[in-house]
Structure formats: C-alpha cells, structure tokens
Coordinates of C-alpha atoms and ligand atoms in Angstrom, one line a residue:
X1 CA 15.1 3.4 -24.3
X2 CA 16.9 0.6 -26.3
X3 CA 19.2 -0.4 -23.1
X4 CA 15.6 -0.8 -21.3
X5 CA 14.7 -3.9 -23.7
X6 CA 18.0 -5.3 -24.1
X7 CA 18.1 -8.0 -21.3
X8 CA 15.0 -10.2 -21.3
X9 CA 14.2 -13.7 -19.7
X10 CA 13.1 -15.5 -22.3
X11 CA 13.0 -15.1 -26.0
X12 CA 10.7 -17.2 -28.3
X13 CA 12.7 -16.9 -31.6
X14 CA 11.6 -17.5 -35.0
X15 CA 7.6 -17.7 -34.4
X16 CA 4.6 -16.7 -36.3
X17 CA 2.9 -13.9 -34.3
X18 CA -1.3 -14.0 -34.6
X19 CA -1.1 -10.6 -32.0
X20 CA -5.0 -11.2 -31.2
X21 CA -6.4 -8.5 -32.9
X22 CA -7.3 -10.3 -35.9
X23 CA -5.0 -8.3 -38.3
X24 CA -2.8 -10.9 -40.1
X25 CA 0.1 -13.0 -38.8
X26 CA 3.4 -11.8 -39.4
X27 CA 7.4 -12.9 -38.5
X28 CA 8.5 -12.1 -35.7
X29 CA 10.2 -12.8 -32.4
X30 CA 9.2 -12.3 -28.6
X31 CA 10.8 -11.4 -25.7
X32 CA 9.5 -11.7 -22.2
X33 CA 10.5 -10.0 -18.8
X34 CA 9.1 -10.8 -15.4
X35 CA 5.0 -10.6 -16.2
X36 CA 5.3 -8.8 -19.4
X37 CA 6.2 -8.5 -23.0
X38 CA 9.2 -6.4 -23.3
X39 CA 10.1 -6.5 -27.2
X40 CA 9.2 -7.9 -30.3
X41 CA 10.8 -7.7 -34.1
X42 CA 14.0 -9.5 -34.8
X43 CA 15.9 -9.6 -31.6
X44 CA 18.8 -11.9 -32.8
X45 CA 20.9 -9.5 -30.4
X46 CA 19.4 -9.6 -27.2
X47 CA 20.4 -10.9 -24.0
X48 CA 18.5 -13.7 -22.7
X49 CA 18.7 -16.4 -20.1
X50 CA 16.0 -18.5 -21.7
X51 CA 15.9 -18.8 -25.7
X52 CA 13.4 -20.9 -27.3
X53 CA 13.0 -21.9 -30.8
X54 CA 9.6 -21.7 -32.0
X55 CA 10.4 -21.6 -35.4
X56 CA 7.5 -23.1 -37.5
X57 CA 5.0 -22.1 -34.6
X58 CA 2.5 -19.4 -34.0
X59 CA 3.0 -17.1 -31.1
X60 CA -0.5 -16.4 -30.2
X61 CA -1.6 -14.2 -26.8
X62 CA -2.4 -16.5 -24.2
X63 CA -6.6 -18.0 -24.2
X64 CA -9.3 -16.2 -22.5
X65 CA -12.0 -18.7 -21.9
X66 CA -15.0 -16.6 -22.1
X67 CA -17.2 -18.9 -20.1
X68 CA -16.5 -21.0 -17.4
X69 CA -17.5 -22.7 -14.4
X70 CA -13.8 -23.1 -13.2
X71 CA -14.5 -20.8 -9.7
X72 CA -13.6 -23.4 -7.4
X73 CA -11.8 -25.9 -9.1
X74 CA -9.0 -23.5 -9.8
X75 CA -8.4 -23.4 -6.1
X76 CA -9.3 -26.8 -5.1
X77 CA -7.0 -28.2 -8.1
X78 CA -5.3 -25.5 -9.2
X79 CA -3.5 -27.3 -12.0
X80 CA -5.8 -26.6 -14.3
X81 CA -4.8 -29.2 -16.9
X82 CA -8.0 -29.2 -19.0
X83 CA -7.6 -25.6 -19.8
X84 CA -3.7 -24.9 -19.8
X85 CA -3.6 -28.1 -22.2
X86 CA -5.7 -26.0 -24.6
X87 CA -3.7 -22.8 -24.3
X88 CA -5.8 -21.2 -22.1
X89 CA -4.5 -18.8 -19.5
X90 CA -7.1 -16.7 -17.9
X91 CA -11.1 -18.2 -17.1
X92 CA -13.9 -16.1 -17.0
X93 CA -15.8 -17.5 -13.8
X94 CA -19.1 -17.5 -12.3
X95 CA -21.3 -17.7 -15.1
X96 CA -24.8 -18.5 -15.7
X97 CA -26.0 -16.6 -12.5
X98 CA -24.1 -19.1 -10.5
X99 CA -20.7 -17.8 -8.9
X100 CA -19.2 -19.5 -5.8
X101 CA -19.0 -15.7 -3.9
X102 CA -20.0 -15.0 -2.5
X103 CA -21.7 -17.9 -0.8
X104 CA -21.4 -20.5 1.5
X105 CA -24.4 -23.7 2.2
X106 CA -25.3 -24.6 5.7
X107 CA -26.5 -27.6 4.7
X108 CA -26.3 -29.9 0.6
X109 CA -25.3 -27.6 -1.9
X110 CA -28.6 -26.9 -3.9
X111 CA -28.7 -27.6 -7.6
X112 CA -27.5 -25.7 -10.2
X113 CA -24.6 -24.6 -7.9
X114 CA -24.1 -28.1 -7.3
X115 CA -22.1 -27.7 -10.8
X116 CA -19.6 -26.0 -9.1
X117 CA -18.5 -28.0 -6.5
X118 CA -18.8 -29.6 -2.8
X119 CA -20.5 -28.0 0.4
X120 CA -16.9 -27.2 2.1
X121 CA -15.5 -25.9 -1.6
X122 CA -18.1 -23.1 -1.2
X123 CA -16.0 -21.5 1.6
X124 CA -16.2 -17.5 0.7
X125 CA -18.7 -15.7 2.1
X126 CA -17.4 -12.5 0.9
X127 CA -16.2 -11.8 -2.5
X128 CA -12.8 -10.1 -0.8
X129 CA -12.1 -13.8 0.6
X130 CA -12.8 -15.3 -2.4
X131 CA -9.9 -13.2 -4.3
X132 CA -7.5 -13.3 -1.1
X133 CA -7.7 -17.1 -2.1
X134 CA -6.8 -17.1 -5.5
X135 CA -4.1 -14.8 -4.9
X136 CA -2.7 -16.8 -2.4
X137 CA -3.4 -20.0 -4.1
X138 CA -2.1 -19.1 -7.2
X139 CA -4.0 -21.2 -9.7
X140 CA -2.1 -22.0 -13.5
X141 CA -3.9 -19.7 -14.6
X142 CA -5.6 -16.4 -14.3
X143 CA -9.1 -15.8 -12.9
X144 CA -11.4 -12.7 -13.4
X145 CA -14.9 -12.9 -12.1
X146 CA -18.5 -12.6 -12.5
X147 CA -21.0 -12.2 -9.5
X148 CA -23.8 -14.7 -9.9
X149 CA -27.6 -13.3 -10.2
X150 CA -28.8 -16.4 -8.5
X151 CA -26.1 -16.5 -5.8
X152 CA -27.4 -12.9 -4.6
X153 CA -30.9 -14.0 -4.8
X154 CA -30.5 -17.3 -2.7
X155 CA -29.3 -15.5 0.0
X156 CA -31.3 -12.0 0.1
X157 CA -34.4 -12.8 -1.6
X158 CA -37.2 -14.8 1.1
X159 CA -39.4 -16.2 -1.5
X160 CA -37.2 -17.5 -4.9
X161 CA -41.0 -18.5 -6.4
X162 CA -41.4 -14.5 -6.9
X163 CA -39.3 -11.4 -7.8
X164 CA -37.4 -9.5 -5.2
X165 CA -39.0 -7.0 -3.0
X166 CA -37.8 -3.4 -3.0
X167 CA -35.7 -4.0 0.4
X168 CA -33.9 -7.3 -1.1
X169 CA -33.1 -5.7 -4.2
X170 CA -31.1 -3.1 -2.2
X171 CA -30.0 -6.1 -0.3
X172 CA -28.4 -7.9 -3.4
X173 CA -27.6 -4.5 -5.0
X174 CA -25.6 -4.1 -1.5
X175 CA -23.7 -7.4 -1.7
X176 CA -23.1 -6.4 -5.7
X177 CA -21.0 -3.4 -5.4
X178 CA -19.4 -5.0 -2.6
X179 CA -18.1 -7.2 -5.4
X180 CA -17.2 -5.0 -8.2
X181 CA -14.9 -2.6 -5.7
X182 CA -13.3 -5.8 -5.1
X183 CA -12.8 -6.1 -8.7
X184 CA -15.3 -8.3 -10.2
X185 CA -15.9 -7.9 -13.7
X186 CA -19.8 -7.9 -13.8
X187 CA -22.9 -9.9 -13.0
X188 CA -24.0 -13.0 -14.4
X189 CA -28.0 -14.1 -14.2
X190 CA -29.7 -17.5 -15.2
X191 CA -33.1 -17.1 -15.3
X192 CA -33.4 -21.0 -17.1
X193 CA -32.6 -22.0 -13.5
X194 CA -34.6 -22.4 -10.7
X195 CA -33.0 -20.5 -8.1
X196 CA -33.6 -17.2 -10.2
X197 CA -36.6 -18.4 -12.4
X198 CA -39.0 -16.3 -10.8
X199 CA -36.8 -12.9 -11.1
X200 CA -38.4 -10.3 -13.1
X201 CA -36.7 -7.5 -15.4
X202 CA -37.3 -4.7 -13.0
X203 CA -35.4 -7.1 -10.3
X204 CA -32.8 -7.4 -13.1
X205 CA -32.7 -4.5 -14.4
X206 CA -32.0 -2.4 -10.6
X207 CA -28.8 -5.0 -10.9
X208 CA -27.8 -4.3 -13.8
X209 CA -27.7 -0.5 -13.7
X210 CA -25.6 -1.2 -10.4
X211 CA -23.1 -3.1 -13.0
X212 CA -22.9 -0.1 -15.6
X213 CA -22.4 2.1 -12.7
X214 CA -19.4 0.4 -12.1
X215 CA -18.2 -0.3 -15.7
X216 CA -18.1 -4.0 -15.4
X217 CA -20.3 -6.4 -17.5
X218 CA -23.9 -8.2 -17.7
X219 CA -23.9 -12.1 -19.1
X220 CA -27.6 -14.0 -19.4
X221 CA -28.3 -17.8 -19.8
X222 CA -31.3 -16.8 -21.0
X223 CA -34.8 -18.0 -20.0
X224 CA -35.3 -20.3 -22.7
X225 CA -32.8 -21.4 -25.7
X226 CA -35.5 -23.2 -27.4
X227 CA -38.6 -22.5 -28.6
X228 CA -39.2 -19.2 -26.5
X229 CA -35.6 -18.0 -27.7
X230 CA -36.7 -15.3 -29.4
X231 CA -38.8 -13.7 -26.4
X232 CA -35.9 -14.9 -24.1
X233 CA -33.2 -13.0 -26.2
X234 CA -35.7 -9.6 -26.1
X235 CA -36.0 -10.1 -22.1
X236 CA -32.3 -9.7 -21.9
X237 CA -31.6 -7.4 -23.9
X238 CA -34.5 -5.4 -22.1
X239 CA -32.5 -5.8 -18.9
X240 CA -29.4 -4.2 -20.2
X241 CA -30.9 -1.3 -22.5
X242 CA -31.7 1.1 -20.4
X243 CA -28.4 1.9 -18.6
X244 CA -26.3 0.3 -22.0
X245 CA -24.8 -2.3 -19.8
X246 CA -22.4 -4.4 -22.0
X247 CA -24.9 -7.5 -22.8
X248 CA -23.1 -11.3 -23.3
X249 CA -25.3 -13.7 -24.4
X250 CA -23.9 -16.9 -23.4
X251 CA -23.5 -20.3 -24.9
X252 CA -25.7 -18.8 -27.7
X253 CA -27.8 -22.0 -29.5
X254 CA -30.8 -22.8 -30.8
X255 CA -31.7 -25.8 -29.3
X256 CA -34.2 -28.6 -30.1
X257 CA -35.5 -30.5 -33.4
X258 CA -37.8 -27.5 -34.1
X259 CA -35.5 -24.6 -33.8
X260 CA -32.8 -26.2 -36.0
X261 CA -31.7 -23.0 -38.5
X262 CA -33.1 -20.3 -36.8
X263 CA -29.4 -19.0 -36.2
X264 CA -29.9 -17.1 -39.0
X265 CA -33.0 -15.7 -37.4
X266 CA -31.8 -15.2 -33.4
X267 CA -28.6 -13.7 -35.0
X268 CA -30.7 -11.3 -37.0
X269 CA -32.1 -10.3 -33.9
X270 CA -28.8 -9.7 -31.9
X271 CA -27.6 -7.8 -35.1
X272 CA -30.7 -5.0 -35.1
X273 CA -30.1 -5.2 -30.8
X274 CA -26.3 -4.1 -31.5
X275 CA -27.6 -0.9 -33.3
X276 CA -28.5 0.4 -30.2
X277 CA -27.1 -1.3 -27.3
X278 CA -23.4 -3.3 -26.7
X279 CA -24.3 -6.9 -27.4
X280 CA -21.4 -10.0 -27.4
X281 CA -22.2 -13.7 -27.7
X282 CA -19.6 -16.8 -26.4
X283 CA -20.2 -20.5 -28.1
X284 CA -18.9 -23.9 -27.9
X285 CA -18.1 -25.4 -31.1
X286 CA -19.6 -28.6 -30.2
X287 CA -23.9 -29.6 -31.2
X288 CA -24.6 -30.6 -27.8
X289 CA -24.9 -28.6 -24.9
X290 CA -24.6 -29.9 -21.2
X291 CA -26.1 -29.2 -18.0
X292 CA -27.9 -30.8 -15.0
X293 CA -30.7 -33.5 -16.1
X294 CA -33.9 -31.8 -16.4
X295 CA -37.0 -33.8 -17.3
X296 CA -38.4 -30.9 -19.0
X297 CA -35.8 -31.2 -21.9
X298 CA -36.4 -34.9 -22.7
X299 CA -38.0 -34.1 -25.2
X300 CA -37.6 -37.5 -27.2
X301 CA -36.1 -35.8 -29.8
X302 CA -32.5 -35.2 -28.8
X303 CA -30.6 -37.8 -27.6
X304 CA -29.4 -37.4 -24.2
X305 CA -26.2 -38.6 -22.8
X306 CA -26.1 -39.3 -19.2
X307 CA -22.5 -37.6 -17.6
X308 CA -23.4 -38.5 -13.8
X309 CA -25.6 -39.3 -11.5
X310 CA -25.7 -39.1 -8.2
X311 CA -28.5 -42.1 -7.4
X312 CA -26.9 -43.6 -10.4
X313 CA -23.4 -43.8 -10.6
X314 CA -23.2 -46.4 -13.3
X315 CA -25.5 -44.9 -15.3
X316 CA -22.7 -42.2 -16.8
X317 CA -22.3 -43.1 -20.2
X318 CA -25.5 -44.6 -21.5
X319 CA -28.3 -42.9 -23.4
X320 CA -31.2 -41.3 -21.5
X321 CA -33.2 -43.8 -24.1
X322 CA -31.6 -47.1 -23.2
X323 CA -31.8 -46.2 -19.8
X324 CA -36.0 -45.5 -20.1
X325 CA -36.4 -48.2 -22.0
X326 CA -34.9 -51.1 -19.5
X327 CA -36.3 -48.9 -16.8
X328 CA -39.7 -49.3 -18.8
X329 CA -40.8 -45.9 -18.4
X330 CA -40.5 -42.4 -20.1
X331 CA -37.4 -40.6 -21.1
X332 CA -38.9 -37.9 -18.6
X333 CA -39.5 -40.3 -16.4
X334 CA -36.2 -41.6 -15.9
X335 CA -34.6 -38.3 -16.2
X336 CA -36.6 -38.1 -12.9
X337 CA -35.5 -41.1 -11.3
X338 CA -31.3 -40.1 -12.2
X339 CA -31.5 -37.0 -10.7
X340 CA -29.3 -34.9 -9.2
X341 CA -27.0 -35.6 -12.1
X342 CA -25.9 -33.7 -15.3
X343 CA -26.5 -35.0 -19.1
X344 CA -25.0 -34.2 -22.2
X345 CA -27.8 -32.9 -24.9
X346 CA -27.3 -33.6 -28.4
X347 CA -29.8 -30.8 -29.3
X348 CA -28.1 -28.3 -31.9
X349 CA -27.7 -28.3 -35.9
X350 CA -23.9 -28.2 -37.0
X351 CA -24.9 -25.3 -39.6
X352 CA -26.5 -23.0 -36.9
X353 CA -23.7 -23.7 -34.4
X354 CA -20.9 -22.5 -37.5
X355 CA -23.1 -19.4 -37.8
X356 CA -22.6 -18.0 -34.4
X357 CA -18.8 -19.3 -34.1
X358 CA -18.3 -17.4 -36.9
X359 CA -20.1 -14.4 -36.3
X360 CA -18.5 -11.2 -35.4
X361 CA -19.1 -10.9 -32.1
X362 CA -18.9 -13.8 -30.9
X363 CA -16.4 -15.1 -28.4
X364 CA -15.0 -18.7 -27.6
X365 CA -16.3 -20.1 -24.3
X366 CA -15.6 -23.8 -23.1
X367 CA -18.8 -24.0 -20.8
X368 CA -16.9 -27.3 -19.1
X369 CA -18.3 -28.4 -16.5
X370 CA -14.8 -29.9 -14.5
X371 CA -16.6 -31.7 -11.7
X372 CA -18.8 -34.2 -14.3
X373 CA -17.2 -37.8 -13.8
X374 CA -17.8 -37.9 -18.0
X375 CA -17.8 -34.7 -18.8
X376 CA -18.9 -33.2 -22.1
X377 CA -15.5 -33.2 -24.4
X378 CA -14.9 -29.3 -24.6
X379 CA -13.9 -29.0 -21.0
X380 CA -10.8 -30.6 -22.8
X381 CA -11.2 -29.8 -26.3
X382 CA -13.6 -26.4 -27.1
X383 CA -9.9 -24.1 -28.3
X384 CA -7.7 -26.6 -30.6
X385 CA -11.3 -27.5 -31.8
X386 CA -12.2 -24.3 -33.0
X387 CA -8.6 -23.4 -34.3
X388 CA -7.7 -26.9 -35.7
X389 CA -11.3 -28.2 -37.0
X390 CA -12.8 -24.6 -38.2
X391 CA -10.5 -22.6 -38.6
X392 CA -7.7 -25.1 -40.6
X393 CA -9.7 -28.0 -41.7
X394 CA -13.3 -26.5 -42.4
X395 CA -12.2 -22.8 -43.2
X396 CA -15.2 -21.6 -41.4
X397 CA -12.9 -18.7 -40.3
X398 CA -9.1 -17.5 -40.4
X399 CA -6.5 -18.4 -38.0
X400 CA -6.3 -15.0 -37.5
X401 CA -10.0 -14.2 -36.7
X402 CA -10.1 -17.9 -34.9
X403 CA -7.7 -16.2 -32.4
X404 CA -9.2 -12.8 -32.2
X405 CA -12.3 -14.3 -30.6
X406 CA -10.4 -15.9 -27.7
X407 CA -8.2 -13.4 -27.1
X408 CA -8.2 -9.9 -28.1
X409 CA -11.9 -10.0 -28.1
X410 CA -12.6 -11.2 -24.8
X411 CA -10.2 -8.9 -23.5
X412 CA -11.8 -5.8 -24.4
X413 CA -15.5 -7.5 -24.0
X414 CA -15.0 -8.4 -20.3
X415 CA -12.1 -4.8 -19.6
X416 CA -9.4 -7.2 -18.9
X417 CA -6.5 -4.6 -19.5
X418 CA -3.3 -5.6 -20.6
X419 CA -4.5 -9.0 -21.6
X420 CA -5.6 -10.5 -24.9
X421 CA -3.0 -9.2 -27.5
X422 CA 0.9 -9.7 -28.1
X423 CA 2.2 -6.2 -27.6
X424 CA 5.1 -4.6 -25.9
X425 CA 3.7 -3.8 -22.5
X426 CA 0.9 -6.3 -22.5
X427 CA 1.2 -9.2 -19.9
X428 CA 3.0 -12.9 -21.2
X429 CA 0.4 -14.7 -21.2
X430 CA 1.6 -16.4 -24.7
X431 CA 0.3 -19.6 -26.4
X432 CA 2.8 -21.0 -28.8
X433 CA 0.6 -23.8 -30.9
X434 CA 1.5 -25.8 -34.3
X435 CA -0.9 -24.6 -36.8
X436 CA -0.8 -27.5 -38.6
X437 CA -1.4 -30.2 -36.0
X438 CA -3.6 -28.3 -33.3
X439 CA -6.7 -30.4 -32.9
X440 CA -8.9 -32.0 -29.8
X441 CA -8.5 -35.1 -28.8
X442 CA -11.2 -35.3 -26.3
X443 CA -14.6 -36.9 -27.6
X444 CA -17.9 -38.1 -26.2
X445 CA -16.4 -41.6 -24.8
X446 CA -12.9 -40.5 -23.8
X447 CA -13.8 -36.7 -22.8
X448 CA -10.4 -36.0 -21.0
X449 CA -7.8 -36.9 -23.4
X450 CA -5.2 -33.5 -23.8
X451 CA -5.8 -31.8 -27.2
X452 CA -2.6 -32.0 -29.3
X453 CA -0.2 -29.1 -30.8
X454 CA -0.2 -26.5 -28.0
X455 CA 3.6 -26.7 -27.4
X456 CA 4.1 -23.9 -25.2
X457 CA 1.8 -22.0 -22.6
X458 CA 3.0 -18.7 -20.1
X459 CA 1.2 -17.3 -18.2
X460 CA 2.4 -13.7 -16.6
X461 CA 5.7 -14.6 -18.2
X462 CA 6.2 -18.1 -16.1
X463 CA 6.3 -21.5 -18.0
X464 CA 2.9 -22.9 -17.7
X465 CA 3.1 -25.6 -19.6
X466 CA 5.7 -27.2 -22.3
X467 CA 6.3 -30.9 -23.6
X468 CA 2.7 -31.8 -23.1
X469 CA 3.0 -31.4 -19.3
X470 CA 2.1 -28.8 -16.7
X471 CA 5.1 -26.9 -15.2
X472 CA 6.4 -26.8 -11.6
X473 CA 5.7 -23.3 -11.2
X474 CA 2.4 -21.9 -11.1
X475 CA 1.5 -18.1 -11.7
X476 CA -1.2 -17.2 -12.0
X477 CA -3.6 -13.9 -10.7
X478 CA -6.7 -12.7 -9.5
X479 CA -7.5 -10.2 -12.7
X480 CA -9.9 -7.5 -11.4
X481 CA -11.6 -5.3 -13.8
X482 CA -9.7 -2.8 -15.5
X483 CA -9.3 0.3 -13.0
X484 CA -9.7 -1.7 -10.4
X485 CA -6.5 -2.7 -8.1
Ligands
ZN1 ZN1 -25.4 -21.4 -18.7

C-alpha cells in the first residue's frame, strides 16, 4: 500500500490545503501522479521528480467555473488565459439555453448565439463531434457541457413565436438524450431570449424530465430578472418540480432601480423552493450584468456601457447616454441603431449582490463573454475577486467557504466525479494562490488585465500555468457526467 504512494511526479511541499469542502484549511503537503492526487500529509520522504515549494500558499482544488460561455473558444483558442489566470480548470459550457452542439448556421449566426462565436466556429452538428473535438484539441482546461434549450428549439421547432408541438418536442427530446449518452451534463434554457421566448412549461417541462431521466442537470436564465423575477423564479422551479430535476438558477440578480433589495425577498423564495425540490444558484461578484444590447432594458435608469457593436465599432466604451444624447435621440433608440452588439448593465445593488454570493447554495460563475472586444471585467477577474475582495478584504465569507463554492460545490451540483476537492484519488486539478495578494486586476476600462496571486495552476496533474504565464503543455478533457464514459 505505502510502496504504491512512494514515487510521485510532483510534490507541492509546505502549502496550506482549503480541500474544497469548506471544512477549515489545514498544513499539509501534495503529491501528484499522472492525472491524480496520490498522497497528502507530510511527505518529506517521498520520491519525486518535481518538488515545489509552496510554502506560505494555499493549495486549493483546481476552479470550476459554474457558468460559462467558453464552448467554442476553448477550441478555437484553446489557451484559455482569462480563466487559467484565475485558477480556473474546468468550464461549465453552454449555458443560458445557448450551447454551440449541437448546431451549425447555414447562413449569419442569429443573435444570442452570436455570443458564442463565428458562423464556421459553430462546426458540430452532433454533440459526439463536438466532444471528439475537445478531446482532440485538448483545451488548458477541462470542459463539461450543457445542451442548450434554445439550440434544440431553433432547429426542431417550425414556429419559435409559439411552444413546440407534440412531434417537435419528441424531436428535441430525441436530439437531448442523444447528448447526455454522450456525456452532457444537463440542459440549459433561456426563456429571456428570443429564440426560446415563446416556449412554454409543458415544452419545458417534457425536456426536463428527459434530463432527470438521465441524472444530469436543469439551469434557467430565467424569463425576467427584474420586475417579473418573482413569477420568473416560480416558472422555473415549476419546470423542474415535478420529476426533482436538480434546478440552477443562473447569474441570480435583481436587476433594475426598482428591484434593488429584494435579494432578501427572491432568496426567501429559493429557500421555501429547496424544501421540496434541489435548487442551486451561480453569481458574479460584480453589480453589472452583461449581455447583448436590448432596447427593452434602457431603461434610463441604469447606466449602460457599450462593449461592441457591430454597426459601431467605435462606439465600445462609451455610455449608452452619451451616445443618445449626440445621436439626439432616446437611450432606446440608440440601443436600436448599435445593434447587434453587447453592453455592460450597471443594474444591481452591491448589498443584494453580497447576499446571494454568500448564500449557501450558491456557486461562483464568471458569465464572460470571451468574444466582447471590451468585455465585462469578470471574464478576467470574477475568482481572485471573490476570494481576494470578499472573502479577505470585506469578510463577506471565509476563505474556506469562498473556495467551497467554486469547487467542491460545483462538483457535486453539476456530478463532476472526481473533481472539486483535494483528496487522494481525486484528479490534480490544483490551484496554488497567495492568500494575501489574490485580487483582480481587470476593471471596466482595462477588462483584460491577468488577476494577481494565482502562482500555480494543474490541471489533470500537468503544469497549466506558473510565473504568471500559460504552460507549453496543455491537458485538458472532455468531463462527461459522472457514469458516463
Ligand atoms: Zn444568461
């Protein structure tokens, strides 16, 4: 047994262990063989090629980003930078109802999916292709995936201004399982967007009960994060009731002037929902959120930040305000006139945003949006943020529970097995940061400056990332759901 664990490739000697399960850190070291975690205690004695002093430094298991939209920039630049900088080693992609497979455009790539990518970047048809790719491509980091609600329903529903008939439910229910016996995690949906607007909860429902079937996951952008929130928050948990498919409410906010401190309320409402059905949440720690520019949330309230446009290049950067106002028309208006393009809203109050961060079930997701020529700062910045701003400076949580929620948390919450914790057996995927000088760098103006203090990344035991530069060997997987191979 001991002769088993007494050669190891690397050992990280001397660090801080947070394992991911919230319990408090303790001293220990880590050793690492091939993909996994082969020992841990004080292992002075063993054999290693590769010794690395961490003392001073926590040994933390490896990011999950709970929420991305990463699906095809991890092949088309599978670098990764803005999330291996952070720590980050697996993404949860095709959120928000819109996953790149499996789909491809015959003509412009419609909007929301334009968030994602280029026409010839949407090149999977099939969710099997899609995998084979990652595999083969080997992105920094790992990738487990969500099916997209609104990727289905583009392609098997006729009408998208109604819900799906009986036939194109079986359709989409077809393409589904398809996916999750090729290892997808679970469905998305993103009813706030037009492609899947019209769906109803019977349409969503018959997909979700596909999704328990198969053990894997439901996430909702729900209809309406606003005024409407509460109604929006009872449709989805509506959807995922009857068969108790694992609800995760993502980028949970209240958004707009009005709804500022309702947290306390929407939270409430999550809270009595978890009594009888699963129910996770995944936040940014940022106050504004950022998608494509929609007229219908210039509200003149929040201000607006313009991250591209595709009439308007050289608009990025400036107020939605400014811009009316020298255009001499509404903020609506010009919204109009910018689109396609994508905005940064400055719509969320700082006390409701600390409540869900901080709430129990509630995971860390960056949201970024890697195509945006200015993109909102937590593509960079949303995991030293949370761990360097709330956790150490504010005190809004531990480093401990700060950790939990982008690791072991997400883990179990999406069945990523063998991930998420620092554990003989688990997978390396180990994040060694300073706990004293972890913070973002990225802001508003300069959005892609690399967050400081995450020293060393692995990721299934390879070097990802060390002296503030990415590695020349990449290693990363396709993770299917657990029991899937
Ligand atoms: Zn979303």
């Amino acid at each position: 047994m001991a002769t088993d664990i007494l050669h190891a490739d690397t050992v990280l000697m001397g660090g801080l262990v947070i394992d991911g399960s919230g319990r408090p850190a303790f001293r220990a070291d880590v050793a690492l063989r091939d993909d996994t975690i082969v020992a841990i205690g004080e292992l002075r004695k063993i054999s290693a090629i590769r010794i690395i002093d961490v003392t001073g430094l926590v040994i933390a298991p490896g990011f999950i980003d709970a929420h991305t939209h990463d699906d095809l920039i991890c092949i088309t630049q599978p670098d990764m930078t803005p999330k291996v900088s952070q720590g980050v080693t697996t993404l949860i992609v095709g959120n928000c109802g819109i996953s790149a497979p499996p789909l491809r455009f015959q003509t412009s790539v419609s909007e929301p999916f334009n968030l994602l990518g280029q026409k010839e970047d949407f090149a999977y048809a099939t969710f099997a292709s899609y995998r084979q790719t990652i595999e083969k491509v080997s992105p920094r980091v790992n990738v487990a995936a969500l099916v997209g609600h609104s990727t289905l329903r583009v392609q098997c529903v006729d009408d998208l201004g109604r819900p799906a008939t009986a036939a194109e439910r079986d359709h989409m229910n077809a393409l589904l399982q398809e996916a999750l016996n090729q290892g997808a995690i679970g469905m998305s949906s993103g009813v706030f967007y037009a492609p899947a607007q019209a769906a109803d909860v019977e349409e969503l429902q018959s997909l979700a009960q596909t999704v328990a079937g198969a053990g894997g996951v439901y996430t909702s952008h729900i209809r309406d994060e606003r005024d409407g929130i509460l109604e929006a928050l009872r449709e989805a948990f509506a959807v995922a009731e009857p068969t108790r498919t694992p609800l995760i409410l993502s980028h949970h906010k209240c958004a707009g002037v009005r709804n500022w401190g309702r947290a306390v309320e929407t939270l409430g409402l999550i809270d009595a929902a978890r009594e009888t059905q699963p129910v996770h949440l995944d936040c940014y720690p940022y106050t504004a959120g950022s998608t494509v520019i929609r007229p219908d949330l210039a509200d003149g309230e929040v201000e607006i930040l313009i991250n591209w446009s595709t009439p308007y290049p050289d608009m990025a950067g400036r107020t939605l305000k400014s811009i009316a106002e020298g255009w001499g028309t509404t903020q609506a208006g010009a919204a109009e006139r910018l689109m396609p393009g994508g905005a940064s809203y400055f719509q969320m109050h700082e006390q409701d945003m600390r409540e869900i961060l901080k709430h129990s079930c509630c995971m860390v997701g960056s949201d970024g949006l890697p195509h945006d020529s200015l993109p909102h700062p937590r593509l960079w910045g949303t995991f030293p943020r949370v761990l360097g701003r709330y956790a150490r400076d504010l005190n809004v949580m531990s480093l401990e529970t700060a950790v939990h929620k982008m690791t072991g948390l997400p883990a179990a919450t999406f069945g990523l097995s063998k991930r998420g914790a620092i554990a003989v057996g688990m997978k390396a995927d180990i994040t060694v940061f300073d706990a004293n000088t972890i913070i973002d760098r990225a802001t508003f103006e300069d959005p892609t400056q690399i967050a400081e203090g995450v020293v060393h990344v692995f990721v299934n035991g390879a070097l990802a990332w060390t002296q503030n530069a990415v590695t020349a060997e990449r290693n990363g997987r396709f993770v299917s759901r657990a029991g899937v191979s």
